[in-house]
Amino acid sequence: MSESSEVVAESVAERFQQLYGGAPDGVWAAPGRVNLIGEHTDYNDGFVMPFALPHTVVAAVSRRTDGVLRLHSADVDGPVVELAVDALAPESDKNWTAYPSGVVWALREAGHAVTGADIHLASTVPSGAGLSSSAALEVVVALAMNDLFGLGLRGWQLARLCQRAENVYVGAPVGIMDQTASACCEAGHALFLDTRDLSQRQIPFDLAAEGMRLLVVDTRVKHSHSEGEYGKRRAGCEKGAALLGVDALRDVPFADLDAALARLGDEEEVRRLVRHVVTEDERVERVVSLLEAGDTRAIGPVLVEGHASLRDDFRISCPELDLVVDTALTAGALGARMTGGGFGGSAIVLAEEADVLAVTKAVEEAFAQAGFKAPRVFEAVPSAGARRMR
Ligand code: ADP
Ligand code: MG
């Protein structure tokens, strides 16, 4: 655990005490995530491969037994929000408080006796940057409730409940990847997750030991208007599966892709979506094989292929993301791709340690030249999943 998260835990606990007039029962942390490869596969029952960031949502929490839920975030102006747990209702709340309330709602819906809590949290996960601050926020609350109410739920079970909170309570149609990543990732590893049966495997991904670095470039283009586009892609994938007579696009084998595309005839839009999803699942499997064989540098070109597929077939990139990828590759990066939902958010760049400064500088200069907002560049060290800190 890094010293900085210890410092955050201390200040979150202190603020909790000021707000609620007593020390918290405990402090928990849950990380944001970056998806290494496997984009827009999670709602097609496919494969994803996220890893956890060192950036976390840290929550100080105390248990209550009187049905009251009190919420406060250091990152949002405003007083403590007080709610009654038995009055929580899906899509009744359009504010940030819908995420933690949704988790309490989902736990109670599933029959768990969660009788209230006082929560104060603070986050170092950039919000709306495609790094899943929303899942980190849900998972930290779920884990705290799990511990404080002795629910005995496993990481993947908490992830499912958090997904339900976001789907039904918040009203955002997200897949299972983000919550599982935040709940289940391990330091120095990426998580190979089969989103159909939720089976998972920790894949060694310790770049520093091999003289490489992975950079996240937050374009600072907000992806908040992307919901409609996301819905369209999702509907298009479902249409593709229906036309091909499979439960989900995951069931189209890579070896049969050409035949499947031929069967889709003049459904050009659907063909492009299908091609992305089927090739992306294959890319995840290829990255897993390469990493397990210790051939880490060879994943670079696979990341680049993934970006081209998202840009040209899935059509969810944007000029800022494309500029990061093109500039980083020209400056000597091993690979780069957009990550997350698209239409902004962040890109990842894999580079030799010796090239990190040059790549960073090149991207910053290219953004300045293009008249884009200055990007935020930071190193992403594969870090631990959700945990209790004190
Ligand atoms: P992402 O998950 O990619 O960061 P989302 O739009 O899914 O983006 O989630 C962002 C939302 O999560 C914010 O609009 C806010 O409602 C909530 N959120 C994130 N971080 C915090 C925080 N520190 N405090 C309160 N709410 C937060
Ligand atoms: Mg989110």
Coordinates of C-alpha atoms and ligand atoms in Angstrom, one line a residue:
M1 CA 0.0 0.0 0.0
S2 CA 1.5 3.3 -1.0
E3 CA 2.2 6.0 1.6
S4 CA 0.0 8.4 -0.3
S5 CA -3.1 6.2 0.1
E6 CA -2.3 6.1 3.8
V7 CA -2.2 9.8 3.9
V8 CA -5.5 10.0 2.1
A9 CA -7.0 7.5 4.6
E10 CA -5.9 9.6 7.5
S11 CA -7.5 12.8 6.1
V12 CA -10.7 11.0 5.1
A13 CA -11.0 9.6 8.6
E14 CA -10.4 13.0 10.2
R15 CA -13.0 14.7 8.0
F16 CA -15.4 11.9 8.8
Q17 CA -15.0 12.7 12.5
Q18 CA -15.7 16.4 11.9
L19 CA -18.8 15.6 9.8
Y20 CA -20.3 12.9 11.9
G21 CA -18.9 13.5 15.3
G22 CA -17.2 10.2 15.9
A23 CA -14.4 8.0 14.5
P24 CA -15.3 5.8 11.6
D25 CA -15.6 2.0 12.1
G26 CA -13.1 1.6 9.3
V27 CA -11.6 3.0 6.1
W28 CA -11.7 1.2 2.7
A29 CA -10.2 1.9 -0.7
A30 CA -11.3 0.8 -4.2
P31 CA -9.3 1.6 -7.4
G32 CA -10.1 2.9 -10.8
R33 CA -9.1 0.8 -13.7
V34 CA -7.6 0.8 -17.1
N35 CA -8.5 -1.8 -19.7
L36 CA -5.4 -3.1 -21.3
I37 CA -7.4 -4.8 -24.1
G38 CA -10.9 -6.1 -24.7
E39 CA -13.1 -3.0 -25.5
H40 CA -16.9 -3.2 -25.9
T41 CA -16.7 -7.0 -25.5
D42 CA -18.2 -7.1 -22.0
Y43 CA -21.8 -6.8 -23.1
N44 CA -21.1 -9.4 -25.8
D45 CA -20.2 -12.0 -23.2
G46 CA -16.6 -11.7 -24.3
F47 CA -13.2 -11.2 -22.8
V48 CA -11.6 -8.2 -21.1
M49 CA -8.3 -7.6 -19.5
P50 CA -8.3 -4.6 -17.1
F51 CA -5.8 -3.8 -14.3
A52 CA -6.3 -1.6 -11.3
L53 CA -4.8 1.9 -11.0
P54 CA -3.0 3.2 -7.9
H55 CA -5.8 5.8 -7.9
T56 CA -8.6 5.0 -5.5
V57 CA -11.8 6.1 -3.9
V58 CA -11.2 6.0 -0.2
A59 CA -14.2 5.8 2.1
A60 CA -14.5 6.2 5.9
V61 CA -17.6 4.4 7.0
S62 CA -19.6 3.6 10.2
R63 CA -22.4 1.2 10.5
R64 CA -25.9 2.4 11.5
T65 CA -28.9 0.4 12.6
D66 CA -31.6 3.0 12.4
G67 CA -32.3 2.9 8.7
V68 CA -30.5 6.2 8.0
L69 CA -27.9 6.6 5.2
R70 CA -25.7 9.7 5.3
L71 CA -23.4 10.5 2.4
H72 CA -20.7 13.1 1.9
S73 CA -17.9 13.5 -0.7
A74 CA -14.8 15.6 -0.3
D75 CA -14.9 16.2 -4.1
V76 CA -18.5 17.6 -4.3
D77 CA -19.6 20.9 -2.8
G78 CA -22.5 20.6 -0.5
P79 CA -23.7 19.3 2.9
V80 CA -24.2 15.8 4.1
V81 CA -27.0 14.1 2.2
E82 CA -29.4 12.1 4.4
L83 CA -31.6 9.3 3.1
A84 CA -33.8 6.6 4.5
V85 CA -32.7 3.2 3.3
D86 CA -36.2 1.8 2.9
A87 CA -37.2 4.8 0.7
L88 CA -34.4 4.2 -1.9
A89 CA -35.9 3.8 -5.3
P90 CA -34.3 3.2 -8.7
E91 CA -33.7 6.3 -10.9
S92 CA -35.0 8.6 -8.2
D93 CA -31.6 10.4 -7.8
K94 CA -29.7 12.2 -10.6
N95 CA -26.8 13.2 -8.3
W96 CA -23.5 11.5 -7.4
T97 CA -25.3 10.0 -4.3
A98 CA -27.1 7.6 -6.6
Y99 CA -24.0 5.5 -6.8
P100 CA -23.5 4.8 -3.1
S101 CA -27.3 4.7 -2.5
G102 CA -27.7 2.3 -5.4
V103 CA -25.3 -0.1 -3.8
V104 CA -27.2 -0.1 -0.5
W105 CA -30.4 -0.5 -2.5
A106 CA -29.0 -3.5 -4.5
L107 CA -27.7 -5.2 -1.3
R108 CA -31.0 -4.8 0.4
E109 CA -32.9 -6.0 -2.7
A110 CA -30.7 -9.1 -2.7
G111 CA -31.9 -9.7 0.9
H112 CA -28.9 -8.4 2.9
A113 CA -29.7 -6.7 6.1
V114 CA -27.9 -3.4 5.5
T115 CA -29.5 -1.0 8.0
G116 CA -27.8 2.3 7.3
A117 CA -24.4 3.9 7.4
D118 CA -22.4 7.2 7.6
I119 CA -20.1 7.6 4.7
H120 CA -17.5 10.2 3.8
L121 CA -15.3 9.6 0.8
A122 CA -12.5 11.2 -1.2
S123 CA -11.1 10.2 -4.6
T124 CA -7.9 10.4 -6.6
V125 CA -9.6 8.7 -9.6
P126 CA -10.2 11.3 -12.3
S127 CA -14.0 11.4 -12.8
G128 CA -15.5 11.0 -16.2
A129 CA -12.0 10.2 -17.7
G130 CA -12.9 6.6 -18.7
L131 CA -11.0 5.3 -15.6
S132 CA -14.1 4.2 -13.9
S133 CA -14.5 6.4 -10.9
S134 CA -18.1 5.3 -10.8
A135 CA -17.2 1.6 -10.3
A136 CA -14.6 2.5 -7.7
L137 CA -17.2 4.5 -5.8
E138 CA -19.7 1.6 -5.9
V139 CA -17.1 -1.0 -5.0
V140 CA -15.7 0.8 -2.0
V141 CA -19.2 1.2 -0.5
A142 CA -20.1 -2.4 -1.3
L143 CA -16.9 -3.7 0.4
A144 CA -17.4 -1.5 3.5
M145 CA -21.0 -2.8 3.8
N146 CA -19.8 -6.4 3.3
D147 CA -17.3 -6.0 6.2
L148 CA -19.5 -3.9 8.5
F149 CA -22.6 -6.1 8.2
G150 CA -20.7 -9.4 7.9
L151 CA -22.3 -10.3 4.6
G152 CA -19.5 -12.7 3.6
L153 CA -19.8 -11.9 -0.2
R154 CA -16.9 -12.5 -2.5
G155 CA -15.4 -9.9 -4.8
W156 CA -17.2 -11.1 -7.9
Q157 CA -20.5 -11.1 -6.0
L158 CA -20.0 -7.6 -4.8
A159 CA -19.1 -6.6 -8.4
R160 CA -22.4 -8.0 -9.7
L161 CA -24.4 -6.1 -7.1
C162 CA -22.5 -2.9 -8.0
Q163 CA -23.3 -3.5 -11.7
R164 CA -26.9 -3.9 -10.8
A165 CA -26.8 -0.7 -8.8
E166 CA -25.4 1.2 -11.8
N167 CA -27.8 -0.5 -14.3
V168 CA -31.0 -0.3 -12.4
Y169 CA -30.6 2.4 -9.7
V170 CA -28.4 4.9 -11.5
G171 CA -29.8 3.9 -14.9
A172 CA -26.6 3.4 -16.8
P173 CA -26.3 0.3 -19.0
V174 CA -22.7 -0.8 -18.1
G175 CA -21.1 -4.2 -18.3
I176 CA -19.5 -6.2 -15.5
M177 CA -15.9 -5.3 -16.3
D178 CA -15.3 -2.1 -14.3
Q179 CA -16.8 -3.3 -11.0
T180 CA -15.0 -6.7 -11.2
A181 CA -11.7 -5.0 -12.0
S182 CA -12.0 -2.7 -9.0
A183 CA -13.1 -5.5 -6.7
C184 CA -10.8 -8.3 -7.9
C185 CA -7.5 -7.0 -9.4
E186 CA -4.2 -7.8 -7.9
A187 CA -1.0 -5.7 -7.8
G188 CA 1.5 -6.5 -10.6
H189 CA -1.2 -8.3 -12.6
A190 CA -3.9 -7.8 -15.3
L191 CA -7.2 -9.6 -14.8
F192 CA -8.2 -11.9 -17.7
L193 CA -12.0 -12.0 -17.2
D194 CA -14.5 -14.0 -19.1
T195 CA -17.6 -11.9 -18.8
R196 CA -19.9 -14.8 -19.6
D197 CA -19.2 -17.0 -16.6
L198 CA -17.1 -14.4 -14.6
S199 CA -14.2 -16.9 -14.5
Q200 CA -11.0 -15.0 -14.0
R201 CA -7.2 -15.5 -14.1
Q202 CA -4.5 -13.1 -12.8
I203 CA -2.0 -12.6 -15.6
P204 CA 1.5 -11.3 -14.5
F205 CA 1.9 -7.8 -15.8
D206 CA 4.9 -6.2 -14.1
L207 CA 6.2 -3.8 -16.6
A208 CA 8.7 -2.0 -14.4
A209 CA 10.6 -5.3 -13.9
E210 CA 11.0 -5.5 -17.7
G211 CA 12.1 -2.0 -18.3
M212 CA 8.8 -0.7 -19.7
R213 CA 6.1 1.7 -18.6
L214 CA 2.4 2.1 -19.3
L215 CA 1.2 5.7 -19.6
V216 CA -2.4 6.8 -19.3
V217 CA -3.1 9.9 -21.3
D218 CA -6.4 11.6 -20.1
T219 CA -7.4 13.7 -23.1
R220 CA -9.7 15.6 -20.7
V221 CA -12.5 15.3 -23.3
K222 CA -15.5 14.3 -21.2
H223 CA -17.3 11.2 -22.4
S224 CA -20.5 12.1 -20.7
H225 CA -22.5 12.7 -23.9
S226 CA -21.6 9.2 -25.2
E227 CA -24.6 7.3 -23.6
G228 CA -26.7 7.4 -26.7
E229 CA -23.8 6.2 -28.9
Y230 CA -23.1 3.5 -26.4
G231 CA -26.7 2.4 -26.6
K232 CA -26.6 2.3 -30.4
R233 CA -23.4 0.1 -30.4
R234 CA -24.9 -2.2 -27.9
A235 CA -28.2 -2.5 -29.8
G236 CA -26.2 -3.1 -33.0
C237 CA -24.2 -5.9 -31.4
E238 CA -27.5 -7.5 -30.2
K239 CA -28.9 -7.3 -33.7
G240 CA -25.7 -8.9 -35.1
A241 CA -26.0 -11.8 -32.6
A242 CA -29.7 -12.2 -33.5
L243 CA -29.1 -12.2 -37.2
L244 CA -26.3 -14.8 -36.8
G245 CA -28.5 -17.0 -34.5
V246 CA -26.1 -16.9 -31.5
D247 CA -26.8 -15.8 -27.9
A248 CA -24.0 -13.3 -28.0
L249 CA -21.2 -12.2 -30.4
R250 CA -18.8 -14.1 -28.1
D251 CA -20.2 -17.3 -29.7
V252 CA -18.9 -16.4 -33.2
P253 CA -15.5 -18.1 -33.4
F254 CA -12.7 -16.0 -34.9
A255 CA -12.1 -18.8 -37.4
D256 CA -15.7 -18.3 -38.7
L257 CA -15.6 -14.6 -38.9
D258 CA -15.5 -14.3 -42.7
A259 CA -18.4 -16.6 -43.1
A260 CA -20.4 -14.7 -40.4
L261 CA -19.7 -11.4 -42.1
A262 CA -20.8 -12.8 -45.5
R263 CA -24.1 -13.9 -43.8
L264 CA -24.8 -10.4 -42.7
G265 CA -25.0 -9.3 -46.3
D266 CA -25.7 -5.6 -46.7
E267 CA -26.0 -4.8 -43.0
E268 CA -22.9 -2.8 -43.2
E269 CA -23.1 -1.1 -39.8
V270 CA -23.8 -4.4 -38.1
R271 CA -20.9 -6.1 -40.0
R272 CA -18.5 -3.5 -38.7
L273 CA -19.6 -3.9 -35.1
V274 CA -19.4 -7.7 -35.4
R275 CA -16.0 -7.6 -36.9
H276 CA -14.7 -5.4 -34.0
V277 CA -16.1 -7.6 -31.3
V278 CA -15.0 -10.9 -32.7
T279 CA -11.4 -9.7 -33.6
E280 CA -11.2 -7.9 -30.2
D281 CA -11.9 -11.2 -28.3
E282 CA -9.1 -12.8 -30.3
R283 CA -6.8 -9.9 -29.5
V284 CA -7.4 -10.4 -25.8
E285 CA -6.6 -14.1 -26.1
R286 CA -3.4 -13.2 -28.0
V287 CA -2.3 -10.7 -25.3
V288 CA -2.9 -13.3 -22.6
S289 CA -0.7 -15.9 -24.5
L290 CA 2.0 -13.3 -25.1
L291 CA 2.1 -12.2 -21.5
E292 CA 2.1 -15.8 -20.2
A293 CA 4.9 -16.6 -22.6
G294 CA 6.9 -13.6 -21.2
D295 CA 6.8 -11.8 -24.6
T296 CA 5.5 -8.6 -23.2
R297 CA 6.9 -6.2 -25.9
A298 CA 5.0 -8.1 -28.5
I299 CA 1.6 -6.9 -27.1
G300 CA 2.4 -3.4 -28.5
P301 CA 1.2 -4.1 -32.1
V302 CA -1.9 -5.9 -30.8
L303 CA -2.9 -2.7 -28.9
V304 CA -2.4 -0.7 -32.1
E305 CA -4.6 -3.2 -34.0
G306 CA -7.3 -2.8 -31.3
H307 CA -7.2 1.0 -31.7
A308 CA -7.6 0.8 -35.4
S309 CA -10.6 -1.5 -34.9
L310 CA -12.3 0.8 -32.4
R311 CA -11.6 3.8 -34.7
D312 CA -12.6 2.3 -38.1
D313 CA -15.1 -0.4 -37.3
F314 CA -16.6 0.5 -34.0
R315 CA -16.2 4.2 -34.6
I316 CA -16.0 5.5 -31.1
S317 CA -12.6 7.2 -31.2
C318 CA -12.2 11.0 -31.5
P319 CA -9.5 13.3 -32.9
E320 CA -7.8 13.7 -29.4
L321 CA -7.5 9.9 -28.9
D322 CA -6.2 9.3 -32.4
L323 CA -3.7 12.0 -31.9
V324 CA -2.3 10.4 -28.7
V325 CA -1.9 7.1 -30.5
D326 CA -0.4 8.4 -33.7
T327 CA 2.0 10.7 -31.9
A328 CA 3.1 8.2 -29.3
L329 CA 3.9 5.6 -32.0
T330 CA 5.8 8.1 -34.1
A331 CA 7.8 9.0 -30.9
G332 CA 8.8 5.4 -30.4
A333 CA 6.1 3.9 -28.2
L334 CA 5.7 0.1 -28.4
G335 CA 1.9 0.3 -28.7
A336 CA -1.0 2.6 -27.9
R337 CA -4.8 2.5 -28.0
M338 CA -7.8 4.3 -26.7
T339 CA -9.3 2.7 -23.6
G340 CA -12.7 2.8 -22.0
G341 CA -16.0 3.6 -23.6
G342 CA -14.7 6.1 -26.2
F343 CA -15.6 9.6 -27.5
G344 CA -12.9 11.0 -25.2
G345 CA -11.6 9.8 -22.0
S346 CA -8.1 8.2 -22.0
A347 CA -5.6 6.4 -24.1
I348 CA -2.9 4.0 -22.9
V349 CA 0.7 4.0 -24.2
L350 CA 3.2 1.2 -23.8
A351 CA 6.8 2.4 -24.0
E352 CA 10.3 1.5 -23.1
E353 CA 11.3 3.3 -19.9
A354 CA 14.0 5.2 -21.8
D355 CA 11.4 6.6 -24.2
V356 CA 8.8 7.8 -21.7
L357 CA 9.9 11.4 -21.5
A358 CA 10.2 11.8 -25.3
V359 CA 6.8 10.2 -25.8
T360 CA 5.1 12.3 -23.2
K361 CA 6.7 15.5 -24.6
A362 CA 5.7 14.6 -28.1
V363 CA 2.0 14.1 -27.1
E364 CA 1.9 17.3 -25.1
E365 CA 3.4 19.3 -27.9
A366 CA 1.0 17.7 -30.5
F367 CA -2.0 18.7 -28.3
A368 CA -0.7 22.2 -28.0
Q369 CA -0.2 22.4 -31.7
A370 CA -3.6 21.1 -32.4
G371 CA -5.2 23.6 -30.0
F372 CA -6.5 20.9 -27.7
K373 CA -6.7 21.2 -24.0
A374 CA -3.5 20.0 -22.3
P375 CA -3.7 16.3 -21.7
R376 CA -3.0 14.7 -18.3
V377 CA -0.3 12.1 -18.5
F378 CA 0.5 9.7 -15.7
E379 CA 2.1 6.3 -15.3
A380 CA -0.3 3.4 -14.5
V381 CA 1.3 0.8 -12.2
P382 CA -0.9 -2.3 -12.0
S383 CA -2.1 -2.0 -8.4
A384 CA -4.2 -3.8 -5.8
G385 CA -8.0 -4.2 -6.0
A386 CA -10.4 -3.1 -3.3
R387 CA -9.3 -3.5 0.3
R388 CA -9.8 -2.5 3.9
M389 CA -7.1 0.1 4.9
R390 CA -7.8 0.3 8.6
Ligands
ADP1 P1 -16.1 7.3 -15.0 O1 -16.7 6.1 -14.3 O2 -15.5 7.0 -16.3 O3 -15.2 8.1 -14.2 P2 -18.9 8.0 -15.0 O4 -19.7 9.1 -15.7 O5 -19.3 6.6 -15.1 O6 -17.4 8.2 -15.4 O7 -18.9 8.3 -13.4 C1 -18.6 9.6 -12.9 C2 -19.6 10.0 -11.9 O8 -19.3 9.3 -10.7 C3 -19.5 11.5 -11.5 O9 -20.4 12.3 -12.3 C4 -20.1 11.4 -10.1 O10 -21.5 11.3 -10.0 C5 -19.5 10.1 -9.5 N1 -18.3 10.3 -8.9 C6 -17.0 10.0 -9.3 N2 -16.1 10.3 -8.4 C7 -16.8 10.9 -7.4 C8 -16.4 11.5 -6.1 N3 -15.1 11.6 -5.8 N4 -17.3 12.0 -5.3 C9 -18.6 11.9 -5.7 N5 -19.0 11.4 -6.8 C10 -18.1 10.9 -7.7
MG2 MG -18.2 4.9 -15.0

